[in-house]
Short mmCIF file of C-alpha atoms in Angstrom, two decimals:
data_model
loop_
_atom_site.label_atom_id
_atom_site.label_comp_id
_atom_site.label_asym_id
_atom_site.label_seq_id
_atom_site.Cartn_x
_atom_site.Cartn_y
_atom_site.Cartn_z
CA MET A 1 -19.21 -9.48 -15.28
CA PRO A 2 -19.43 -9.01 -11.51
CA ASP A 3 -22.22 -7.05 -9.87
CA THR A 4 -23.24 -7.31 -6.26
CA PRO A 5 -25.52 -9.87 -4.64
CA LYS A 6 -27.89 -7.04 -3.75
CA THR A 7 -29.43 -7.21 -7.19
CA ARG A 8 -31.34 -10.21 -5.88
CA SER A 9 -32.08 -11.70 -2.53
CA GLN A 10 -29.69 -14.63 -2.37
CA GLY A 11 -31.41 -17.87 -3.17
CA SER A 12 -34.81 -16.24 -3.69
CA GLY A 13 -34.86 -15.88 -7.48
CA GLU A 14 -37.03 -12.74 -7.06
CA ARG A 15 -36.30 -9.49 -8.80
CA PRO A 16 -35.60 -6.42 -6.63
CA ARG A 17 -38.55 -4.09 -6.16
CA ALA A 18 -38.18 -0.33 -6.39
CA THR A 19 -38.93 1.61 -3.22
CA PRO A 20 -39.76 5.30 -2.75
CA SER A 21 -36.24 5.82 -1.30
CA SER A 22 -34.52 4.19 -4.29
CA PRO A 23 -36.03 5.49 -7.56
CA PRO A 24 -35.40 3.54 -10.79
CA PRO A 25 -32.13 4.51 -12.43
CA ALA A 26 -32.21 6.41 -15.69
CA ALA A 27 -32.20 4.49 -18.95
CA THR A 28 -28.73 3.51 -20.12
CA ARG A 29 -27.08 3.12 -23.53
CA THR A 30 -27.19 -0.63 -23.00
CA ALA A 31 -30.95 -0.56 -22.47
CA ALA A 32 -31.44 1.50 -25.63
CA GLN A 33 -29.31 -0.87 -27.72
CA ALA A 34 -30.98 -3.92 -26.18
CA ALA A 35 -34.39 -2.57 -27.14
CA GLU A 36 -33.28 -2.58 -30.80
CA LEU A 37 -31.85 -6.10 -30.50
CA ALA A 38 -35.01 -7.77 -29.13
CA LEU A 39 -34.08 -11.47 -29.28
CA ASP A 40 -37.00 -13.69 -30.13
CA GLU A 41 -38.59 -15.57 -27.27
CA GLN A 42 -37.28 -19.02 -28.28
CA THR A 43 -33.66 -17.82 -28.49
CA ALA A 44 -33.96 -15.95 -25.23
CA ARG A 45 -35.45 -19.02 -23.52
CA SER A 46 -32.65 -21.25 -24.82
CA LEU A 47 -29.95 -18.82 -23.73
CA ARG A 48 -31.50 -18.48 -20.29
CA ALA A 49 -31.47 -22.25 -19.86
CA HIS A 50 -27.69 -22.23 -20.42
CA LEU A 51 -26.93 -19.27 -18.13
CA PRO A 52 -25.71 -21.46 -15.20
CA GLU A 53 -22.96 -23.03 -17.34
CA VAL A 54 -22.05 -19.62 -18.81
CA ALA A 55 -21.74 -18.26 -15.28
CA GLU A 56 -19.48 -21.18 -14.32
CA SER A 57 -17.24 -20.50 -17.31
CA VAL A 58 -17.02 -16.81 -16.42
CA ILE A 59 -16.17 -17.55 -12.79
CA ALA A 60 -13.53 -20.11 -13.76
CA ALA A 61 -11.91 -17.62 -16.13
CA ILE A 62 -11.90 -14.87 -13.48
CA ILE A 63 -10.26 -17.20 -10.96
CA GLU A 64 -7.60 -18.18 -13.46
CA GLU A 65 -6.87 -14.77 -14.99
CA VAL A 66 -7.40 -12.29 -12.13
CA PRO A 67 -5.04 -13.18 -9.26
CA SER A 68 -6.77 -10.88 -6.77
CA TYR A 69 -9.91 -13.01 -6.97
CA SER A 70 -8.28 -16.44 -6.83
CA ALA A 71 -7.98 -16.96 -3.07
CA PRO A 72 -11.10 -15.01 -2.02
CA PHE A 73 -13.31 -17.29 -4.10
CA GLN A 74 -12.95 -19.86 -1.35
CA GLY A 75 -14.78 -17.60 1.14
CA ARG A 76 -17.44 -14.92 1.39
CA MET A 77 -16.05 -12.81 -1.45
CA GLY A 78 -16.26 -15.83 -3.72
CA ARG A 79 -19.95 -16.16 -3.02
CA VAL A 80 -20.44 -12.45 -3.63
CA ILE A 81 -18.70 -12.55 -7.00
CA GLU A 82 -20.45 -15.74 -8.04
CA GLN A 83 -23.87 -14.31 -7.24
CA ALA A 84 -22.91 -11.07 -8.99
CA VAL A 85 -21.92 -12.89 -12.17
CA ARG A 86 -25.17 -14.82 -12.28
CA THR A 87 -27.23 -11.70 -11.59
CA SER A 88 -25.42 -9.66 -14.26
CA LEU A 89 -25.93 -12.34 -16.90
CA ASP A 90 -29.58 -12.73 -16.02
CA SER A 91 -30.19 -8.96 -16.03
CA PHE A 92 -28.42 -8.60 -19.35
CA LEU A 93 -30.43 -11.36 -20.99
CA ASP A 94 -33.61 -9.81 -19.62
CA ALA A 95 -32.77 -6.57 -21.37
CA ALA A 96 -31.79 -8.30 -24.59
CA SER A 97 -35.00 -10.29 -24.81
CA ALA A 98 -38.08 -8.97 -26.56
CA ALA A 99 -40.06 -9.03 -23.32
CA SER A 100 -37.62 -6.79 -21.47
CA ALA A 101 -37.06 -4.52 -24.45
CA SER A 102 -40.74 -3.55 -24.43
CA GLY A 103 -40.33 -2.06 -20.95
CA ALA A 104 -40.14 -3.09 -17.34
CA ARG A 105 -43.14 -4.50 -15.59
CA GLU A 106 -44.98 -2.08 -13.32
CA GLY A 107 -43.22 -1.54 -9.98
CA GLU A 108 -39.83 -2.90 -11.17
CA GLN A 109 -36.57 -1.23 -12.10
CA THR A 110 -35.23 -1.97 -15.56
CA SER A 111 -32.82 -4.88 -15.45
CA ILE A 112 -29.93 -2.91 -16.89
CA GLY A 113 -30.54 -0.08 -14.43
CA VAL A 114 -30.43 -2.57 -11.57
CA GLY A 115 -27.15 -3.97 -12.90
CA VAL A 116 -25.51 -0.55 -13.18
CA GLN A 117 -26.70 0.45 -9.74
CA ALA A 118 -25.43 -2.82 -8.32
CA ALA A 119 -22.05 -2.35 -10.05
CA GLU A 120 -21.65 0.95 -8.21
CA GLN A 121 -22.33 -0.81 -4.91
CA LEU A 122 -19.78 -3.49 -5.76
CA GLY A 123 -17.20 -0.77 -6.40
CA ARG A 124 -17.99 0.67 -2.98
CA ALA A 125 -17.67 -2.79 -1.40
CA GLU A 126 -14.22 -3.24 -2.96
CA ALA A 127 -13.15 0.14 -1.58
CA ARG A 128 -14.40 -0.77 1.91
CA ALA A 129 -12.40 -3.99 1.69
CA GLY A 130 -9.29 -1.94 0.91
CA ARG A 131 -8.82 -3.31 -2.60
CA PRO A 132 -8.06 -1.19 -5.68
CA VAL A 133 -10.66 -1.09 -8.46
CA ASP A 134 -8.21 -2.51 -11.04
CA ALA A 135 -8.94 -6.14 -10.18
CA LEU A 136 -12.67 -5.56 -10.54
CA LEU A 137 -12.22 -3.95 -13.97
CA SER A 138 -10.07 -6.90 -15.06
CA ALA A 139 -12.84 -9.24 -13.93
CA TYR A 140 -15.33 -7.26 -16.02
CA ARG A 141 -13.13 -7.61 -19.11
CA VAL A 142 -12.68 -11.32 -18.58
CA GLY A 143 -16.40 -11.73 -17.96
CA ALA A 144 -17.31 -9.85 -21.13
CA ARG A 145 -14.98 -11.93 -23.28
CA VAL A 146 -16.09 -15.30 -21.91
CA SER A 147 -19.78 -14.34 -21.82
CA TRP A 148 -19.72 -13.19 -25.42
CA ARG A 149 -17.89 -16.32 -26.51
CA GLU A 150 -20.36 -18.67 -24.80
CA VAL A 151 -23.55 -16.74 -25.54
CA SER A 152 -22.69 -16.15 -29.21
CA ARG A 153 -21.91 -19.86 -29.64
CA MET A 154 -25.36 -20.72 -28.29
CA ALA A 155 -27.05 -18.02 -30.36
CA VAL A 156 -25.44 -19.40 -33.52
CA ALA A 157 -26.71 -22.84 -32.58
CA GLN A 158 -30.20 -21.31 -32.38
CA GLY A 159 -29.81 -19.90 -35.90
CA ALA A 160 -29.20 -16.26 -35.01
CA GLU A 161 -28.21 -14.11 -38.00
CA ALA A 162 -24.80 -12.45 -38.34
CA ALA A 163 -26.30 -8.97 -38.06
CA THR A 164 -28.01 -9.96 -34.81
CA LEU A 165 -24.74 -11.34 -33.44
CA GLY A 166 -22.99 -8.08 -34.31
CA ARG A 167 -25.58 -6.05 -32.45
CA PHE A 168 -25.42 -8.58 -29.61
CA ALA A 169 -21.64 -8.04 -29.28
CA GLU A 170 -22.13 -4.27 -29.25
CA VAL A 171 -24.68 -4.55 -26.42
CA VAL A 172 -22.41 -6.87 -24.40
CA PHE A 173 -19.43 -4.53 -24.47
CA THR A 174 -21.54 -1.42 -23.94
CA TYR A 175 -22.95 -3.11 -20.85
CA ILE A 176 -19.44 -3.86 -19.57
CA ASP A 177 -18.40 -0.25 -20.14
CA GLU A 178 -21.35 0.95 -18.09
CA LEU A 179 -20.73 -1.55 -15.31
CA SER A 180 -17.05 -0.56 -15.20
CA ALA A 181 -17.82 3.15 -15.08
CA ALA A 182 -20.38 2.62 -12.32
CA SER A 183 -17.95 0.56 -10.24
CA VAL A 184 -15.19 3.14 -10.64
CA ALA A 185 -17.58 5.89 -9.58
CA GLY A 186 -18.71 3.86 -6.57
CA HIS A 187 -15.13 2.98 -5.62
CA ASN A 188 -14.00 6.61 -5.84
CA ALA A 189 -16.94 7.89 -3.85
CA GLU A 190 -16.45 5.30 -1.12
CA THR A 191 -12.69 5.86 -1.02
CA HIS A 192 -13.11 9.60 -0.54
CA THR A 193 -15.82 9.09 2.07
CA ALA A 194 -13.82 6.42 3.89
CA GLU A 195 -10.63 8.48 3.85
CA ARG A 196 -12.39 11.51 5.29
CA ALA A 197 -13.93 9.35 8.00
CA ARG A 198 -10.56 7.71 8.71
CA ILE A 199 -8.84 11.09 9.13
CA VAL A 200 -11.51 12.16 11.62
CA ASN A 201 -11.25 8.86 13.49
CA LEU A 202 -7.44 9.03 13.57
CA ASP A 203 -7.64 12.51 15.09
CA ARG A 204 -10.05 11.23 17.75
CA LEU A 205 -7.77 8.25 18.44
CA VAL A 206 -4.67 10.42 18.95
CA ARG A 207 -6.51 12.83 21.25
CA SER A 208 -7.90 9.92 23.25
CA LEU A 209 -4.39 8.47 23.59
CA LEU A 210 -2.87 11.77 24.74
CA VAL A 211 -5.50 12.41 27.42
CA GLY A 212 -5.38 8.84 28.74
CA ALA A 213 -8.83 7.57 27.81
CA PRO A 214 -9.88 4.15 29.18
CA GLU A 215 -8.44 1.16 27.35
CA THR A 216 -11.81 -0.03 26.07
CA ARG A 217 -12.41 3.34 24.44
CA LEU A 218 -8.92 3.32 22.93
CA VAL A 219 -9.41 -0.12 21.43
CA GLU A 220 -12.72 0.97 19.91
CA ALA A 221 -11.16 4.18 18.56
CA ALA A 222 -8.30 2.21 16.97
CA GLN A 223 -10.78 -0.08 15.24
CA LEU A 224 -12.79 2.85 13.88
CA ALA A 225 -9.59 4.48 12.60
CA ARG A 226 -8.42 1.17 11.08
CA TRP A 227 -5.14 1.56 12.97
CA THR A 228 -3.42 -1.63 14.13
CA PRO A 229 -2.16 -1.08 17.68
CA ALA A 230 1.59 -1.23 18.20
CA ARG A 231 3.21 -2.86 21.21
CA THR A 232 4.52 0.51 22.43
CA LEU A 233 4.23 4.18 21.52
CA THR A 234 6.84 6.90 21.97
CA VAL A 235 5.65 10.50 21.90
CA VAL A 236 7.92 12.94 20.06
CA LEU A 237 7.31 16.69 20.20
CA VAL A 238 8.52 18.71 17.22
CA ALA A 239 7.84 22.16 15.80
CA GLY A 240 4.45 22.18 14.10
CA GLU A 241 5.80 23.23 10.72
CA ARG A 242 8.17 20.24 10.69
CA ALA A 243 5.62 17.61 11.71
CA LEU A 244 4.80 16.17 8.28
CA ASN A 245 8.41 16.17 7.13
CA THR A 246 9.53 14.43 10.31
CA ALA A 247 6.68 11.90 10.27
CA ALA A 248 7.62 10.93 6.71
CA MET A 249 10.97 9.69 8.03
CA LEU A 250 9.40 7.48 10.70
CA ASP A 251 7.38 4.27 10.86
CA PRO A 252 4.36 4.56 8.48
CA ARG A 253 2.09 3.68 11.41
CA THR A 254 3.15 6.87 13.23
CA LEU A 255 0.18 8.91 14.47
CA THR A 256 0.30 12.70 14.23
CA LEU A 257 -1.53 15.55 15.91
CA GLY A 258 -0.42 18.90 14.58
CA GLU A 259 -2.64 21.40 16.37
CA ASP A 260 -4.60 22.01 19.56
CA LEU A 261 -2.61 19.59 21.67
CA PRO A 262 -4.25 18.81 25.03
CA PRO A 263 -2.74 20.31 28.22
CA VAL A 264 -0.89 18.26 30.80
CA ARG A 265 -1.91 18.67 34.42
CA GLY A 266 -0.14 21.66 35.89
CA LEU A 267 1.14 22.86 32.51
CA PRO A 268 -0.50 24.76 29.64
CA ALA A 269 -1.10 23.08 26.30
CA PRO A 270 2.02 23.15 24.08
CA ASP A 271 1.90 25.94 21.50
CA ARG A 272 3.02 25.64 17.87
CA VAL A 273 4.11 22.07 18.59
CA ALA A 274 3.07 18.76 17.00
CA ALA A 275 2.96 15.37 18.69
CA LEU A 276 4.14 12.29 16.82
CA LEU A 277 3.26 8.91 18.33
CA VAL A 278 5.93 6.53 17.03
CA PRO A 279 5.23 2.77 17.19
CA ASP A 280 7.69 0.28 18.69
CA ALA A 281 10.62 2.67 19.18
CA GLY A 282 11.74 1.29 22.54
CA GLY A 283 14.83 -0.69 23.49
CA ARG A 284 17.45 -0.86 20.76
CA ALA A 285 15.09 0.89 18.33
CA ARG A 286 15.29 4.06 20.44
CA GLY A 287 18.84 4.75 19.23
CA ALA A 288 17.65 4.57 15.63
CA LEU A 289 14.80 6.99 16.42
CA LEU A 290 17.20 9.47 18.01
CA ASP A 291 19.48 9.22 14.97
CA VAL A 292 16.58 9.99 12.62
CA LEU A 293 15.63 13.02 14.71
CA SER A 294 19.21 14.30 14.89
CA GLY A 295 19.49 17.96 13.92
CA ARG A 296 15.86 18.70 14.72
CA ASP A 297 14.34 20.43 17.71
CA ALA A 298 12.64 17.44 19.27
CA VAL A 299 11.71 16.11 22.68
CA VAL A 300 11.41 12.32 22.94
CA GLY A 301 9.24 10.75 25.63
CA PRO A 302 9.61 7.19 26.92
CA ALA A 303 8.37 4.09 25.09
CA VAL A 304 5.25 2.91 26.91
CA PRO A 305 2.45 0.39 26.23
CA TRP A 306 0.28 1.91 23.50
CA THR A 307 -2.72 2.33 25.80
CA GLU A 308 -0.53 4.42 28.16
CA ALA A 309 0.72 6.91 25.57
CA ASP A 310 -0.46 9.75 27.80
CA ARG A 311 2.47 9.01 30.15
CA SER A 312 4.97 9.45 27.34
CA TYR A 313 3.22 12.64 26.27
CA ALA A 314 3.17 14.07 29.81
CA ARG A 315 6.89 13.49 30.29
CA ALA A 316 7.74 15.00 26.91
CA VAL A 317 5.66 18.11 27.69
CA ARG A 318 7.33 18.53 31.08
CA ALA A 319 10.77 18.07 29.55
CA ALA A 320 10.06 20.63 26.82
CA VAL A 321 10.63 23.45 29.32
CA LEU A 322 14.22 22.33 30.00
CA PRO A 323 16.90 24.49 28.37
CA ARG A 324 18.58 23.01 25.30
CA GLU A 325 20.47 24.21 22.29
CA SER A 326 18.61 24.85 19.04
CA GLY A 327 18.53 21.88 16.68
CA THR A 328 19.15 19.28 19.37
CA VAL A 329 17.16 16.27 20.49
CA LEU A 330 16.24 16.02 24.16
CA ASP A 331 16.02 12.36 25.18
CA THR A 332 13.88 12.38 28.30
CA ASP A 333 15.30 8.99 29.37
CA ALA A 334 18.65 10.74 29.86
CA HIS A 335 17.27 13.68 31.85
CA LEU A 336 14.94 12.11 34.40
CA ALA A 337 16.30 14.02 37.41
CA GLN A 338 16.02 17.37 35.63
CA ILE A 339 12.45 16.56 34.60
CA VAL A 340 11.53 15.71 38.18
CA LEU A 341 13.07 18.95 39.39
CA ALA A 342 11.18 20.94 36.75
CA ALA A 343 7.83 19.23 37.39
CA ASP A 344 6.74 21.63 40.17
CA PRO A 345 8.76 24.85 39.90
CA GLU A 346 6.84 26.73 42.60
CA THR A 347 7.38 24.04 45.23
CA LEU A 348 11.00 23.67 44.17
CA ALA A 349 11.54 27.41 44.58
CA ASP A 350 10.09 27.20 48.09
CA LEU A 351 12.36 24.25 48.88
CA ARG A 352 15.41 26.11 47.60
CA GLU A 353 14.59 29.19 49.67
CA SER A 354 14.07 27.09 52.81
CA ALA A 355 17.10 24.83 52.43
CA LEU A 356 19.51 27.68 51.61
CA ALA A 357 18.08 30.15 54.11
CA PRO A 358 21.34 30.11 56.17
CA PHE A 359 23.13 31.65 53.15
CA ALA A 360 20.66 34.54 52.87
CA ASP A 361 22.77 37.05 54.82
CA LEU A 362 25.88 36.50 52.70
CA THR A 363 26.78 38.56 49.68
CA GLU A 364 25.60 37.10 46.39
CA GLY A 365 29.14 36.15 45.34
CA SER A 366 29.96 34.43 48.64
CA ALA A 367 26.63 32.60 48.71
CA ASP A 368 27.15 31.30 45.16
CA ARG A 369 30.71 30.08 45.91
CA LEU A 370 29.68 28.26 49.08
CA ALA A 371 26.60 26.77 47.40
CA GLU A 372 28.71 25.54 44.48
CA THR A 373 31.25 23.99 46.84
CA LEU A 374 28.56 22.35 49.01
CA ARG A 375 26.86 20.84 45.94
CA ALA A 376 30.11 19.30 44.67
CA TRP A 377 30.98 18.11 48.17
CA LEU A 378 27.63 16.37 48.59
CA LEU A 379 27.62 14.78 45.13
CA LEU A 380 31.26 13.59 45.43
CA GLN A 381 30.66 12.25 48.91
CA GLY A 382 33.07 14.64 50.63
CA ARG A 383 36.19 13.59 48.71
CA ARG A 384 38.15 16.84 48.91
CA GLU A 385 40.61 16.14 46.09
CA LEU A 386 37.78 15.33 43.63
CA VAL A 387 35.83 18.39 44.74
CA ALA A 388 38.87 20.62 44.21
CA GLU A 389 39.42 19.12 40.76
CA ALA A 390 35.77 19.62 39.78
CA LEU A 391 35.83 23.27 40.94
CA HIS A 392 39.34 23.99 39.65
CA VAL A 393 40.49 25.21 43.05
CA HIS A 394 43.08 24.11 45.62
CA PRO A 395 42.02 21.43 48.13
CA GLN A 396 42.75 23.92 50.93
CA THR A 397 40.19 26.25 49.39
CA VAL A 398 37.63 23.47 49.57
CA ARG A 399 38.52 22.85 53.22
CA TYR A 400 38.17 26.55 54.05
CA ARG A 401 34.84 26.92 52.27
CA MET A 402 33.38 23.80 53.85
CA GLY A 403 34.40 25.15 57.24
CA GLN A 404 32.23 28.18 56.51
CA VAL A 405 29.37 25.96 55.35
CA ARG A 406 29.45 23.92 58.58
CA GLU A 407 29.30 27.08 60.61
CA LEU A 408 26.17 28.14 58.69
CA LEU A 409 24.39 24.77 58.59
CA GLY A 410 25.48 23.23 61.87
CA ASP A 411 24.35 19.63 62.35
CA ARG A 412 22.04 19.69 59.30
CA LEU A 413 24.80 17.99 57.32
CA GLN A 414 24.30 14.96 59.59
CA ASP A 415 20.53 14.79 58.92
CA PRO A 416 19.69 12.62 55.86
CA ASP A 417 16.43 14.48 55.20
CA ALA A 418 18.18 17.84 55.35
CA VAL A 419 20.93 16.56 53.04
CA LEU A 420 18.29 15.41 50.51
CA GLU A 421 16.68 18.85 50.57
CA LEU A 422 20.07 20.49 50.08
CA VAL A 423 20.88 18.25 47.08
CA LEU A 424 17.55 19.04 45.44
CA ALA A 425 17.83 22.74 46.18
CA LEU A 426 21.38 22.97 44.88
CA SER A 427 20.53 20.96 41.76
CA ALA A 428 17.76 23.38 40.80
CA ARG A 429 18.41 26.51 38.80
CA PRO A 430 17.44 29.68 40.64
CA SER A 431 14.11 31.03 39.37
#
């Protein structure tokens, strides 16, 4: 019949005192039934003398019959349960004795009230430990059965009447019902409180990751959110209305931020977009991630160490402005040059205007044809046949056009820095 060790100071043997901040709990059905039972003093004294062996029997039965409590009994949880069993038995016998039935001593909570209050706290402790309440309820049932068996055997030995034993059984199982209900209530309350706190802490963790908070703060935030850090994180941007559906298809550890995404330097905050932070999706796992996202509008950043998730987010946000067909996945690892070119559109526009200034006096059609030919010529290292094939023109046409280009650019085609500027300018889309 587990309670919590808070019903007594461990090893002190003293009963808990009521304080102004913790008023005595209301009378319970168990207390009312116990008052009618009122065991005589001799029987109560005899039963109390045998409580240690009853507690040992209860604990042994719980270990054997409730798997969830087998291993933990070797550590701290074992000590908690053991103390709880002893406290519950002692509190129950207090209530069932004539002395306790006449009322609690001044300044003390009733024993049964203490037990019920402690059972609620034990339910909360189980929730904080991440365990379901089922195991605790099983332990209560086992404890009730073994306690009744042992205590009734001793009561019979003391000459207790059958009617008294019947009432005794009723009190035992009423007490277990009240302990169970209190633990369930405590577990539910703690679960709801903990889940609300975890959601808030997860939100803070994701925001801290996306803005690049210091590693120490990220580690602390992960602990508060009870999130086990992954080796790497990959940021995926998807439409906000598809965030939950998409996240459900990914690693359960995936973190999600569906609104008010932070801005990236030089760019506004993404609008109507959600960020998914996918654990360990680098290397060979990246192909599987892209397959899962197939058919969805998504932008996939690089896999980076989890404390550097802001880098993956920044690249994904910058890549989101690149043109792409609806329903496709943009893998930023495959579009690095385009992302670089799109990173500073104003400077790129200035570079384009400067590098292609010699073409400014041409008609738009002539300028476009010469620019297209020059780009292919530079990228294909001046191999005329390949340039002609790429442009679907005759090699003589390429020769003629390049003659015009050389007249316009002069010796700039021999200057590596000028050639780099031309390649960048010709690779950029006109604004």
